[in-house]
Coordinates of C-alpha atoms in Angstrom, one line a residue:
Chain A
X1 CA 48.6 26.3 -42.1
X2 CA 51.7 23.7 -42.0
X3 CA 53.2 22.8 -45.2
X4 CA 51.7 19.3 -45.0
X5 CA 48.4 20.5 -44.5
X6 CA 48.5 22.9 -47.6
X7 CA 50.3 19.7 -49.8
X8 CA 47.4 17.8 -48.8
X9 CA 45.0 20.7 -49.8
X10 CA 46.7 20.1 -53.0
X11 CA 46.4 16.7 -53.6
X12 CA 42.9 17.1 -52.7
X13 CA 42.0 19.5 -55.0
X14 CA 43.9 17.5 -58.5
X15 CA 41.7 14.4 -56.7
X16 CA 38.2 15.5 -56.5
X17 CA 39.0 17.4 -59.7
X18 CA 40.1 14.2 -61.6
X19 CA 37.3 12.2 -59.7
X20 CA 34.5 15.0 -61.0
X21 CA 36.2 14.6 -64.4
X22 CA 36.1 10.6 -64.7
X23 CA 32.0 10.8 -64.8
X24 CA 31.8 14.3 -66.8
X25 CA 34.5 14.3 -69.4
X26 CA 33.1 12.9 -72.4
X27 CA 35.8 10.7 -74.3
X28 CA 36.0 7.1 -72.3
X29 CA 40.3 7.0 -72.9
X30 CA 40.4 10.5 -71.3
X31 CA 38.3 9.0 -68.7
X32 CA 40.3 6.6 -67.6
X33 CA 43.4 8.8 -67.7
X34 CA 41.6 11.3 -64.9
X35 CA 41.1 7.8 -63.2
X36 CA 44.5 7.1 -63.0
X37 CA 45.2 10.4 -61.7
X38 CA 42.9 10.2 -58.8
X39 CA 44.5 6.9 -58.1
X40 CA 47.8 8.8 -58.0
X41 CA 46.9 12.1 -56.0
X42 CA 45.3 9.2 -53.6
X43 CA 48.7 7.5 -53.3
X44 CA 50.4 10.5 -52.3
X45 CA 47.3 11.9 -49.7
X46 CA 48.2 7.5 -48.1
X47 CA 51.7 9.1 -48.4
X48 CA 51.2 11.8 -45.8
X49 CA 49.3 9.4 -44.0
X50 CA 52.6 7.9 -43.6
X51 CA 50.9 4.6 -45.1
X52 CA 54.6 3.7 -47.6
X53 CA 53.0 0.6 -48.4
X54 CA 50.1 1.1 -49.3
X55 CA 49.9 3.6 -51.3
X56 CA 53.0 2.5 -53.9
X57 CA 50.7 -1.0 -53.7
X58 CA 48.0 1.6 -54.7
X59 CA 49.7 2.9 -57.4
X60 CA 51.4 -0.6 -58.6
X61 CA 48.7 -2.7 -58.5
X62 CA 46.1 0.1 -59.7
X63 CA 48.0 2.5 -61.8
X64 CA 50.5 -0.2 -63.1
X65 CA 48.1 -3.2 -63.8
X66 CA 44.4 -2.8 -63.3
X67 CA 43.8 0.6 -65.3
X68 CA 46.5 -1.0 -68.1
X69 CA 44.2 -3.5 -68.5
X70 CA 41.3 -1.0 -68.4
X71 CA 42.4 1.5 -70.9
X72 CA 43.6 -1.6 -72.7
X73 CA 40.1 -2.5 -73.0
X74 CA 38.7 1.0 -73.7
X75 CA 40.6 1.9 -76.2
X76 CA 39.8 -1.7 -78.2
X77 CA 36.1 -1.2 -77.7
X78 CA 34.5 1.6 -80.3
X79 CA 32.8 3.4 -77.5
X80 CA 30.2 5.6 -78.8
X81 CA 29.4 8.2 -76.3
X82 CA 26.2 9.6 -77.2
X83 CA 24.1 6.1 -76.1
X84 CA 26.1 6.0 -72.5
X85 CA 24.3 9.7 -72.3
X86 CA 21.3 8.7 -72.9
X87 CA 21.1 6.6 -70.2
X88 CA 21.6 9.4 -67.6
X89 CA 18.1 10.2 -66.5
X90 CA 17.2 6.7 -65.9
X91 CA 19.6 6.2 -63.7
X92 CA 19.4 9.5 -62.1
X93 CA 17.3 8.3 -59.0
X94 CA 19.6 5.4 -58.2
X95 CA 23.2 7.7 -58.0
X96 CA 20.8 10.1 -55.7
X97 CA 20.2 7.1 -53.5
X98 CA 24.4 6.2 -53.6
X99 CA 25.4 9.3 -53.5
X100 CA 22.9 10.3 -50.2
X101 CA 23.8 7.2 -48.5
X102 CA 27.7 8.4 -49.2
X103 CA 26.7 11.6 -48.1
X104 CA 24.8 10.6 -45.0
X105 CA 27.7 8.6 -44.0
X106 CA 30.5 11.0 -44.2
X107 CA 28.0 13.1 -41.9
X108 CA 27.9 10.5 -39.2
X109 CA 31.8 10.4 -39.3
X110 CA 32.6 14.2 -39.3
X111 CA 29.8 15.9 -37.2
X112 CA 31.4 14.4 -34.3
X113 CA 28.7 13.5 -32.6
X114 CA 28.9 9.3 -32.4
X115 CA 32.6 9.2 -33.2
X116 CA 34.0 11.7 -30.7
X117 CA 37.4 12.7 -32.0
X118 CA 38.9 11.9 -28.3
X119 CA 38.0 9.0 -28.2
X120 CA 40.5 8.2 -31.8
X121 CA 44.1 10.6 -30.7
X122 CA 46.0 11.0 -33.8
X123 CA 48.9 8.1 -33.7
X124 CA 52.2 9.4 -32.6
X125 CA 54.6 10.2 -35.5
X126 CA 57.0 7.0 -35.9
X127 CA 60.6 7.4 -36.1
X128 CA 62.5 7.8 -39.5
X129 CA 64.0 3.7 -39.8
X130 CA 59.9 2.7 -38.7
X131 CA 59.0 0.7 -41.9
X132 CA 55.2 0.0 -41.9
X133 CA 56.1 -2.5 -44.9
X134 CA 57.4 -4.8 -42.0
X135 CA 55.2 -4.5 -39.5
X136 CA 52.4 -5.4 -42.1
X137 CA 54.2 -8.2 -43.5
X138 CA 54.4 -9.8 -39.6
X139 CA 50.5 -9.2 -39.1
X140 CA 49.6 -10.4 -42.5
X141 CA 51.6 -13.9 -41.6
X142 CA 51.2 -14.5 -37.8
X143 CA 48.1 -12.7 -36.3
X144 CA 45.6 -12.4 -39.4
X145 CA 47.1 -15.7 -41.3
X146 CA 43.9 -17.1 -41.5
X147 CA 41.6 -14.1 -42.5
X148 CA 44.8 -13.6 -45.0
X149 CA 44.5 -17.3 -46.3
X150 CA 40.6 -16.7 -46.7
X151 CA 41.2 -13.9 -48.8
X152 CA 43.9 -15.5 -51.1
X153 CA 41.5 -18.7 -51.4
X154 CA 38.5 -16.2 -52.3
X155 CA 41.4 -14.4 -55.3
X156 CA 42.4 -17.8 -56.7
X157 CA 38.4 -18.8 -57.0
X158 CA 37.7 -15.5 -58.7
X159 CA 40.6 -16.4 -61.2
X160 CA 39.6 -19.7 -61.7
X161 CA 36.2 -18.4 -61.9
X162 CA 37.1 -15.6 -64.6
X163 CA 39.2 -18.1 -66.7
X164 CA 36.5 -20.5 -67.4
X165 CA 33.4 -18.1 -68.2
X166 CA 36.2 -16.6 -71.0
X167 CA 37.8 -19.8 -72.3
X168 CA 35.5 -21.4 -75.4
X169 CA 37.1 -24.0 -76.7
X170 CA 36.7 -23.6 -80.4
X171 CA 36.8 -26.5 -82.3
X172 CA 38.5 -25.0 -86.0
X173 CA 41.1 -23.4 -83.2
X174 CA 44.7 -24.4 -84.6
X175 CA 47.5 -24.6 -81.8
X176 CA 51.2 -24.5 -82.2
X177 CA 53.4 -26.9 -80.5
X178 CA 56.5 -25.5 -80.0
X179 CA 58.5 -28.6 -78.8
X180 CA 57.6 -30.1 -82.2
X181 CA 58.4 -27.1 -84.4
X182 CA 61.5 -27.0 -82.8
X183 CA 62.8 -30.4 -83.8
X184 CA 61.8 -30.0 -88.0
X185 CA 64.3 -30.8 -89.9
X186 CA 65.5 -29.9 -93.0
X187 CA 64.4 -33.1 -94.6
X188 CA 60.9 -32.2 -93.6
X189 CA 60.2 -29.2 -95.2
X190 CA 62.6 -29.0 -97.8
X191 CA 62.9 -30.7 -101.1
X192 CA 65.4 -30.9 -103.4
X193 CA 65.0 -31.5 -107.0
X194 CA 67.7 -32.1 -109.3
X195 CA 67.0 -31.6 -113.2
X196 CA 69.1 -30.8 -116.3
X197 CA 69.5 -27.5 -117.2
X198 CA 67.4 -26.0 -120.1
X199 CA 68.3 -25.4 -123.5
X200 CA 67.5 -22.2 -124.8
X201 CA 66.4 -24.2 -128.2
Chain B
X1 CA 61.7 27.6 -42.8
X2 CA 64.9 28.2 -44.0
X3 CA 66.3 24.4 -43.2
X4 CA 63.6 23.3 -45.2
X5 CA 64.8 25.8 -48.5
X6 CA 68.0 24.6 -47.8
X7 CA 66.9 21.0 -48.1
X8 CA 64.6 21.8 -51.0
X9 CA 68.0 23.5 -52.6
X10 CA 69.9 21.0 -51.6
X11 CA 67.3 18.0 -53.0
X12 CA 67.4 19.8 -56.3
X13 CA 70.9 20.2 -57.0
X14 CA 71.3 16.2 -56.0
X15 CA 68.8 15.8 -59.0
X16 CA 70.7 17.5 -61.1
X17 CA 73.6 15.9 -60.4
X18 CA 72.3 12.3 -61.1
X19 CA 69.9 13.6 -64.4
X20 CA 72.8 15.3 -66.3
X21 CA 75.1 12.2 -65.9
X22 CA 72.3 10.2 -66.8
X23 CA 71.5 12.4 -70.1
X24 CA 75.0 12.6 -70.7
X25 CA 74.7 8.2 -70.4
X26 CA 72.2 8.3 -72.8
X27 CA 73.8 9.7 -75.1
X28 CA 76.8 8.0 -75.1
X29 CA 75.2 4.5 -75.1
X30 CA 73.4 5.4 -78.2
X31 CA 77.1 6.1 -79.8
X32 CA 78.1 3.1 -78.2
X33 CA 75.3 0.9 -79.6
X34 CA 76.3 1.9 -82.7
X35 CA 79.8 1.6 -82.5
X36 CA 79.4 -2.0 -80.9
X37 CA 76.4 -3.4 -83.3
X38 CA 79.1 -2.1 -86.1
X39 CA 82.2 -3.8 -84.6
X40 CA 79.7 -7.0 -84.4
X41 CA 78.8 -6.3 -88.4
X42 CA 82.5 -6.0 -89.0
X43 CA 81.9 -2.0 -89.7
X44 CA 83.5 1.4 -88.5
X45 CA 80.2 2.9 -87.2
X46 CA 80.0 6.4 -87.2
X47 CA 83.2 7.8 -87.0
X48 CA 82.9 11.5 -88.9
X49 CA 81.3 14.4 -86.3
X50 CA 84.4 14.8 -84.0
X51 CA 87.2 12.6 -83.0
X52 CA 86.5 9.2 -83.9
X53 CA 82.7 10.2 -84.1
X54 CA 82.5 10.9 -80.6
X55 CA 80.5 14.2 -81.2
X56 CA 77.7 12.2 -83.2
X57 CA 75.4 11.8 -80.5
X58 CA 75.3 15.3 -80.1
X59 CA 74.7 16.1 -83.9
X60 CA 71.8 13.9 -84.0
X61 CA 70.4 15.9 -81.2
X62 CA 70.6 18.9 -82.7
X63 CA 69.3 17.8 -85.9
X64 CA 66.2 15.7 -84.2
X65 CA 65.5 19.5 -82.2
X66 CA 65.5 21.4 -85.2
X67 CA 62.7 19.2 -86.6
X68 CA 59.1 19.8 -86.6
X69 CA 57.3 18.5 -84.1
X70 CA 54.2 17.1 -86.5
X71 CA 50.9 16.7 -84.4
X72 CA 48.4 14.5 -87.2
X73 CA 45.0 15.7 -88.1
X74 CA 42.4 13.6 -86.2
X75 CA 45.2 12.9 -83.3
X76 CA 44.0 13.8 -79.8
X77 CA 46.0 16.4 -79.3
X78 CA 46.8 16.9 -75.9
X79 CA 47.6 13.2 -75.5
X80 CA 49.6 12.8 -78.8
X81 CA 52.3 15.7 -76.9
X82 CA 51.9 14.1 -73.1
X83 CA 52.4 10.7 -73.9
X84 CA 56.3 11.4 -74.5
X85 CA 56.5 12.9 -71.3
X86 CA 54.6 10.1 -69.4
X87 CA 56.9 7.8 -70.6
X88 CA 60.2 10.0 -69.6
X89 CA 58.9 10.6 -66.4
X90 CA 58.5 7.5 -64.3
X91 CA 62.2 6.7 -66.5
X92 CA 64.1 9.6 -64.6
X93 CA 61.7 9.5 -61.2
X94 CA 63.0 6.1 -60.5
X95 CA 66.7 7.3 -60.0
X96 CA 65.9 8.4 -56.8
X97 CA 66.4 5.5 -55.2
X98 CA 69.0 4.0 -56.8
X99 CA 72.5 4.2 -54.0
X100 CA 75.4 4.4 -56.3
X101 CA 77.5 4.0 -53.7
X102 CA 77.0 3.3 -49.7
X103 CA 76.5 7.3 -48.8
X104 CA 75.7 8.1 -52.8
X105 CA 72.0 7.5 -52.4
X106 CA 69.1 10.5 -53.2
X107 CA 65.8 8.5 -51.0
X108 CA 67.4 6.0 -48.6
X109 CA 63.9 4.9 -48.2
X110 CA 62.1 1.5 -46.8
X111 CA 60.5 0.5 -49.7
X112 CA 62.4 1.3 -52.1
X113 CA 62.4 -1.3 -54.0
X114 CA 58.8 -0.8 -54.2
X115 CA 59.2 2.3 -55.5
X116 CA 61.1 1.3 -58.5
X117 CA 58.6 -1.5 -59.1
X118 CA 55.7 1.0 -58.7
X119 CA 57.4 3.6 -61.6
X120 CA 59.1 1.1 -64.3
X121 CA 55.1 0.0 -64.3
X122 CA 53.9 3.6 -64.9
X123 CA 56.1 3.7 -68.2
X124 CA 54.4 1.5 -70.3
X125 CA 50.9 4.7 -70.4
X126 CA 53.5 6.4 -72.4
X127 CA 53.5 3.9 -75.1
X128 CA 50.0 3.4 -75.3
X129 CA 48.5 6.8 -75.0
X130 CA 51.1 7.2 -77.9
X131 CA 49.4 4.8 -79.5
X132 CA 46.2 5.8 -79.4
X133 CA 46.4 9.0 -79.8
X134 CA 48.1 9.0 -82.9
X135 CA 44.8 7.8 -84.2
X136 CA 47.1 5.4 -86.7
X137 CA 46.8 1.4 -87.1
X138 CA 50.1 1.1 -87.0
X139 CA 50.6 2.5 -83.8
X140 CA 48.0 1.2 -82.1
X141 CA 48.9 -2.5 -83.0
X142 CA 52.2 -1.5 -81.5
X143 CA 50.9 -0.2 -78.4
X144 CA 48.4 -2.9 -78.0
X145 CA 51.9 -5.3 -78.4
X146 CA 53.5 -3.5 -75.8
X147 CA 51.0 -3.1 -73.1
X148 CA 50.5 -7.0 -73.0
X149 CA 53.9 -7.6 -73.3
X150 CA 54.9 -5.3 -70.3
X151 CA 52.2 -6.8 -68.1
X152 CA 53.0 -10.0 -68.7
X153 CA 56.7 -9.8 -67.8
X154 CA 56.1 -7.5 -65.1
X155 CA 55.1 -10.4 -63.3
X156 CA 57.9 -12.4 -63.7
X157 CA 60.2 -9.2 -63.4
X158 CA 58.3 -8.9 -59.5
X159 CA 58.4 -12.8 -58.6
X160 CA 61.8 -12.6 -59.7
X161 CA 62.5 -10.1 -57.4
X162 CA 61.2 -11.8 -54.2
X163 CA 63.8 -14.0 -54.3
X164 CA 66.4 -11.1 -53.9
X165 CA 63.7 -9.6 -51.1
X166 CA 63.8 -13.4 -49.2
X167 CA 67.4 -13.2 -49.3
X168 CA 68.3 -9.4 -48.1
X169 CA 65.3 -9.3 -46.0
X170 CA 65.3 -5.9 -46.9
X171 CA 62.9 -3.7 -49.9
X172 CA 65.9 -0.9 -49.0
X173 CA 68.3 -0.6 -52.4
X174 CA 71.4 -0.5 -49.8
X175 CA 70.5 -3.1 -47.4
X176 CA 69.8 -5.7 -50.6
X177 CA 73.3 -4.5 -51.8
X178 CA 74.6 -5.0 -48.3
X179 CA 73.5 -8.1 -47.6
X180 CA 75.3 -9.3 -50.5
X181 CA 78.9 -8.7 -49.2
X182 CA 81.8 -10.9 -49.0
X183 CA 83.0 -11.6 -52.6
X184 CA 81.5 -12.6 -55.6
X185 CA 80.6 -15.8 -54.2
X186 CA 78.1 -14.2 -52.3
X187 CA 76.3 -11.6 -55.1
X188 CA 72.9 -13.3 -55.1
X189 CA 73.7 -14.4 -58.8
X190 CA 75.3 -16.9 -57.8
X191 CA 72.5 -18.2 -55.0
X192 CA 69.5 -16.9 -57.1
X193 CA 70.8 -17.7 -60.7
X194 CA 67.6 -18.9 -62.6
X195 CA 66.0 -15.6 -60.8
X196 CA 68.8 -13.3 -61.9
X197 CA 68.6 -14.6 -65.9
X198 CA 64.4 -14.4 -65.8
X199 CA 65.0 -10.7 -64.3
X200 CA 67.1 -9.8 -66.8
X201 CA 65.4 -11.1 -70.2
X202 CA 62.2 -9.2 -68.3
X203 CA 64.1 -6.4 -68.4
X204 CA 65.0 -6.5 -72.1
X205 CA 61.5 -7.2 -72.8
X206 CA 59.8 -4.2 -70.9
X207 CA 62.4 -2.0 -72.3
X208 CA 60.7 -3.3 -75.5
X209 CA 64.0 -4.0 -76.8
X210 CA 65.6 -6.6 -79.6
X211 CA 64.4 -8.8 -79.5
X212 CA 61.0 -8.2 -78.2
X213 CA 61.0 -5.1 -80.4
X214 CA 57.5 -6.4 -81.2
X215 CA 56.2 -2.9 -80.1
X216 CA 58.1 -1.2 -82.8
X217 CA 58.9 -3.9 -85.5
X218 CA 60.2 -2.2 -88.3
X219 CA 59.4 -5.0 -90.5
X220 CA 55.8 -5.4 -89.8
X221 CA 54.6 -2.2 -88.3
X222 CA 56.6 0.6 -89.6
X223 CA 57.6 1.6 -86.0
X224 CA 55.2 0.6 -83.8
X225 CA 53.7 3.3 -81.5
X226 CA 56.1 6.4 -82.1
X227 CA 55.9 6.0 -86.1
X228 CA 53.7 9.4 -86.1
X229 CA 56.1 11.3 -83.9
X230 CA 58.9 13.5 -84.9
X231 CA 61.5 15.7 -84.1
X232 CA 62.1 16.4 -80.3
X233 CA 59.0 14.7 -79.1
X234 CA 60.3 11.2 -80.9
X235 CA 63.9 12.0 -79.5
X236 CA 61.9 11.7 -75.9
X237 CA 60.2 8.7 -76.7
X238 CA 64.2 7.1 -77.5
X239 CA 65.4 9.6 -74.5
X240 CA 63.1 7.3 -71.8
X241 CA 63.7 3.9 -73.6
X242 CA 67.6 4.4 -73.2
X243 CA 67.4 5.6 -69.9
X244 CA 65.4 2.7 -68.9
X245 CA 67.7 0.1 -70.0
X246 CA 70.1 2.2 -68.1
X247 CA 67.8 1.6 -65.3
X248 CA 67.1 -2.2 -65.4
X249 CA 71.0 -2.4 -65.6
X250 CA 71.1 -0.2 -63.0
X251 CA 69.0 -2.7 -61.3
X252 CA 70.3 -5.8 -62.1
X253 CA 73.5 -4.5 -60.6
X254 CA 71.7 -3.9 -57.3
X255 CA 70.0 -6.9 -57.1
X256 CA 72.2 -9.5 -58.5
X257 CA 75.7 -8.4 -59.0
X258 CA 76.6 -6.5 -55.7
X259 CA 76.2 -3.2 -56.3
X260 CA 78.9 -1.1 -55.4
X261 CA 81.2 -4.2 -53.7
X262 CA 84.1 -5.5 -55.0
X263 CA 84.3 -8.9 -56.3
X264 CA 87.0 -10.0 -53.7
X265 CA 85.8 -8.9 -49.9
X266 CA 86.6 -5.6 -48.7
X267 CA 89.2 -4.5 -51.4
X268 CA 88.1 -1.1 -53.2
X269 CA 84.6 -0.8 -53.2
X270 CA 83.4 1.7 -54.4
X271 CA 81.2 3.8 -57.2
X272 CA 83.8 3.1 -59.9
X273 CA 82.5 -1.2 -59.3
X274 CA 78.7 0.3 -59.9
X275 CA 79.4 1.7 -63.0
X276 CA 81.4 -1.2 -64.5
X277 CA 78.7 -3.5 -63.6
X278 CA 76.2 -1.1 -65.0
X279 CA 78.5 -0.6 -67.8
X280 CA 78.9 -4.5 -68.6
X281 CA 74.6 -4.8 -68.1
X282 CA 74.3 -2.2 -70.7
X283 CA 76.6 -4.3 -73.1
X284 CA 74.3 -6.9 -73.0
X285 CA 71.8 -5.4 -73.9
X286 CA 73.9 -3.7 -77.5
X287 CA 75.0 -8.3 -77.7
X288 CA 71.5 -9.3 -77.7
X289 CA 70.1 -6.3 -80.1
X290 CA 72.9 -7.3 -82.2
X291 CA 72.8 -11.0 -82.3
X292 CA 69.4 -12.3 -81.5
X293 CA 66.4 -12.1 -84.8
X294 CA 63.2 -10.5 -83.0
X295 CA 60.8 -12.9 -81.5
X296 CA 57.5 -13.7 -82.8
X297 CA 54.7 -12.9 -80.6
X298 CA 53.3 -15.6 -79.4
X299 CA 56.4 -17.0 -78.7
X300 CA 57.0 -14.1 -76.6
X301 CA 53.4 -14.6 -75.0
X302 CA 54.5 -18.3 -73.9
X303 CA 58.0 -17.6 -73.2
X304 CA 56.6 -14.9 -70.4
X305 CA 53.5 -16.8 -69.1
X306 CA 54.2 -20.4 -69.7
X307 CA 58.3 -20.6 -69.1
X308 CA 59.3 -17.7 -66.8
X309 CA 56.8 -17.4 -64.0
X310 CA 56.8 -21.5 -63.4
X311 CA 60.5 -20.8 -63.2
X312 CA 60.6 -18.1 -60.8
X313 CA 57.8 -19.6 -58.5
X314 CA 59.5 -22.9 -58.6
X315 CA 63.2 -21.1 -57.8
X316 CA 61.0 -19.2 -54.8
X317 CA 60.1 -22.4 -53.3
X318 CA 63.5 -23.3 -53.7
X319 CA 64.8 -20.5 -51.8
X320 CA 61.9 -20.5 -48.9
X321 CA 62.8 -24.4 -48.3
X322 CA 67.2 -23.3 -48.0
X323 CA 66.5 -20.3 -46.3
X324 CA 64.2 -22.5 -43.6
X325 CA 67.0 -25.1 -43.0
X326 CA 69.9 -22.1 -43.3
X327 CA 71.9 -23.9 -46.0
X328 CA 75.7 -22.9 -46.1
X329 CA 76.8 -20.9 -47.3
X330 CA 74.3 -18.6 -48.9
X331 CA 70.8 -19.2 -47.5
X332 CA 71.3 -18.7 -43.7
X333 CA 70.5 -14.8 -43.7
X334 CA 70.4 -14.4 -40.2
X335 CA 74.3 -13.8 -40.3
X336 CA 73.8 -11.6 -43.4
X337 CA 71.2 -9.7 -41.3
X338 CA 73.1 -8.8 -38.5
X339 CA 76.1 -8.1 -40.4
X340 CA 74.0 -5.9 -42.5
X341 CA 73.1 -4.2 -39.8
X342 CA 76.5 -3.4 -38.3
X343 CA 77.8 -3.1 -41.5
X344 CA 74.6 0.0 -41.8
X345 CA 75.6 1.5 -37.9
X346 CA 78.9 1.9 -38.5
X347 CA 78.4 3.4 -42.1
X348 CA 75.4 5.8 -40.7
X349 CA 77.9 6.3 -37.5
X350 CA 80.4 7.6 -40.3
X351 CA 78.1 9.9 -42.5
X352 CA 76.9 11.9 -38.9

């Protein structure tokens, strides 16, 4: 067994570990945390891949943002556990189905039989200065512009989107302006009274 | 087998080298922040533990490790004691790619840039698994301030930096610094101004420092997320927020202010120019804590989304349209490029 093989026996292991952990542990925060850890062993298994890119993306779009915002919201929400239990048998049948179809898949891939392993030879290893961050970069803009335009026009919809389901305009809402609390003078808020001084008598 | 124990040896002891330094840094700059915040008060500072109080940092050390490390009933334990180190972690793993100097580098890798992006974003789980798991209001409003803070300014801290990445053409640390030689004229300060001023206030403001202290405000929320910690695991907590603002000067120095280069082309660069950079980054950030009253928080909400990102994306625009037409005498990188890339042969030609 080559080193590389036995680090990626590693990562494997923390992975499906964290990944079993995510649906059994029972607190939601420690849920996410084991989420963010398969996130991370999964960066580093795209590491050996020699896939640099995409796996920091992974972990700075995933790790860094999207499970911020997560735990963000899990830890606002008062999550009581026992109800998501409950729940459990219900929808037993349809993670069977999921989980067969996953399984049934994986078969077709790794039994061999319709994806021959000739017919995909592993990619020659690319020299040390190769950076894959590059060559992405100049397929993203030239060959696959359009599909990558597509794809940024289906994001900025999906904001858009997202933004006006949230925003309620409220009508007791009181906004700041801060061009005009900026230019208050002193004659606006402060007053200055000038009286005679008391007597004690 | 053995090469690769030698490497691992040798990988270690480079480690070393750059975390000691760094730990001796942080200690230091927290001597230095108070000496400077005094001289700026018109004080002494602390001047009693050794000569001219330069042993003090080490005296607060020891007292902070003598402490008890107090774990609250009702905390989640086992997050309450890992949240420190999740926050020093990603502080110190970031080094790796920083090049002091043109050989002085740990990871000479392709993205690195990337890579420093990817781990100043990990930080901010530190702060709010802190928060949380203190089970205290207090700090929970503080990490709840600090997570939306950092992912707001990450943003602009990232567009900020494509303007470097359109100008190097690079996301390797020591191509971006090469591709800024010959003279201070051509440090991409000067080319990428608005850019280099949004990174840095970004910078102050992940480092949840004065004053976007909003994370720890004293005033309103005791201190913020670490206000249940004590003894060593607090002196963590400060141990990964100095050595981050060590970092984003680090950064800034790379980015903007030409690295290791000299000001005037050719003449004596070097590591010592690194560290006075670094050095004078670092200063700003003692100016600001001392000078600037903390920023309320939605002003620090619209100052990230509503003033800095139409900035930098306006500045990018600004940069695509020079570097298209190759305006003199800073936007036409095909020069820089190629004299990058001698400039990289004939220092790679040296170092084998």
């Amino acid at each position: 067994m080559s080193f590389q093989l036995f680090i990626f026996y590693v990562f494997a292991i923390i992975m499906v570990f964290a990944a079993a952990r995510v649906i059994t542990v029972r607190n939601p925060v420690y849920a996410a945390m084991f989420l963010v850890l398969t996130f991370f062993t999964a960066a580093a298994i795209w590491m050996l891949l020699e896939a640099e890119f995409l796996a920091v993306t992974l972990v700075l779009v995933y790790v860094g943002a999207v499970m911020v915002l997560f735990l963000f919201v899990v830890m606002m929400l008062d999550i009581n556990v026992e109800p998501l239990r409950e729940g459990f048998v219900k929808y037993l049948p349809v993670g069977i189905l999921v989980g067969s179809i996953m399984f049934l898949e994986m078969v077709f891939l790794l039994t061999q039989r319709y994806f021959p392993s000739e017919n995909f030879p592993a990619p020659a290893a690319k020299p040390a200065n190769y950076s894959n961050t590059e060559e992405l970069g100049r397929l993203l803009y030239s060959d696959y512009l359009f599909h990558f335009e597509v794809a940024a026009l289906i994001l900025m919809v999906a904001i858009v989107a997202a933004i006006a389901l949230t925003m309620r305009r409220r009508s007791d809402t009181k906004y700041q302006r801060p061009g005009l609390q900026v230019q208050v003078k002193k004659e606006d808020r402060l007053r200055v009274v000038s009286m005679d001084t008391e007597s004690k008598s | 087998m053995f090469d690769g124990l030698i490497l691992l040896i040798w990988t270690l002891i480079k480690i070393v080298l750059i975390i000691v330094p760094l730990l001796i840094a942080v200690a230091y700059f927290t001597l230095a922040e108070r000496k400077v915040i005094g001289s700026m008060q018109v004080r002494v500072g602390p001047n009693r533990v050794g000569w001219c109080g330069l042993l003090q940092p080490f005296a607060d050390l020891f007292k902070l490790l003598t402490k008890e490390v107090i774990v609250p009933t009702n905390s989640s334990r086992f997050l309450f004691l890992i949240a420190p180190v999740l926050s020093l972690a990603p502080a110190f793993a970031a080094w790796a790619v920083i090049p002091f100097s043109d050989q002085l580098v740990l990871a000479d890798i392709n993205a690195g840039l990337l890579y420093v992006l990817a781990m100043t974003s990990l930080g901010v789980y530190g702060v709010i698994i802190a928060g949380w798991a203190s089970n205290s209001k207090y700090a929970f409003l503080g990490s709840m301030r600090s997570a939306a803070q950092i992912v707001a300014y990450e943003i602009a801290m990232g567009f900020a930096l494509i303007g470097v990445l359109m100008l190097s053409g690079s996301l390797n640390m020591r191509e971006i610094v090469l591709a800024q030689g010959g003279g201070i004229g051509h440090w991409f300060v000067v080319p990428l101004f608005p850019l280099a001023i949004v990174y840095f206030i970004s910078g102050v403001a992940e480092t949840n420092r004065a004053p976007f202290d909003v994370a720890e405000g004293e005033s309103e929320i005791v201190a913020g997320f670490h206000v249940d910690y004590s003894g060593m695991a607090f002196a963590v907590f400060f141990l990964a927020e100095y050595a981050n603002m060590i970092m984003i000067s680090a950064l800034m120095t790379i980015m903007f202010l030409g690295g290791w280069l000299s000001p005037i082309d050719g003449v004596g660069d070097g590591f010592h120019w690194f560290l006075i950079k670094t050095a004078f980054s670092m200063f700003l950030f003692l100016w600001f804590r001392a000078t600037f009253p903390r920023y309320r928080y939605d002003q620090i909400m619209r100052l990230g989304w509503k003033v800095f990102i139409p900035v930098t994306i306006v500045w990018i625009a600004v940069v695509g349209v020079a570097v298209f037409y190759g305006v003199e005498p800073w936007f036409d990188i095909r020069d820089l490029q190629t004299a990058g890339q001698a400039a990289l042969e004939v220092a790679s030609g040296d170092g084998s």
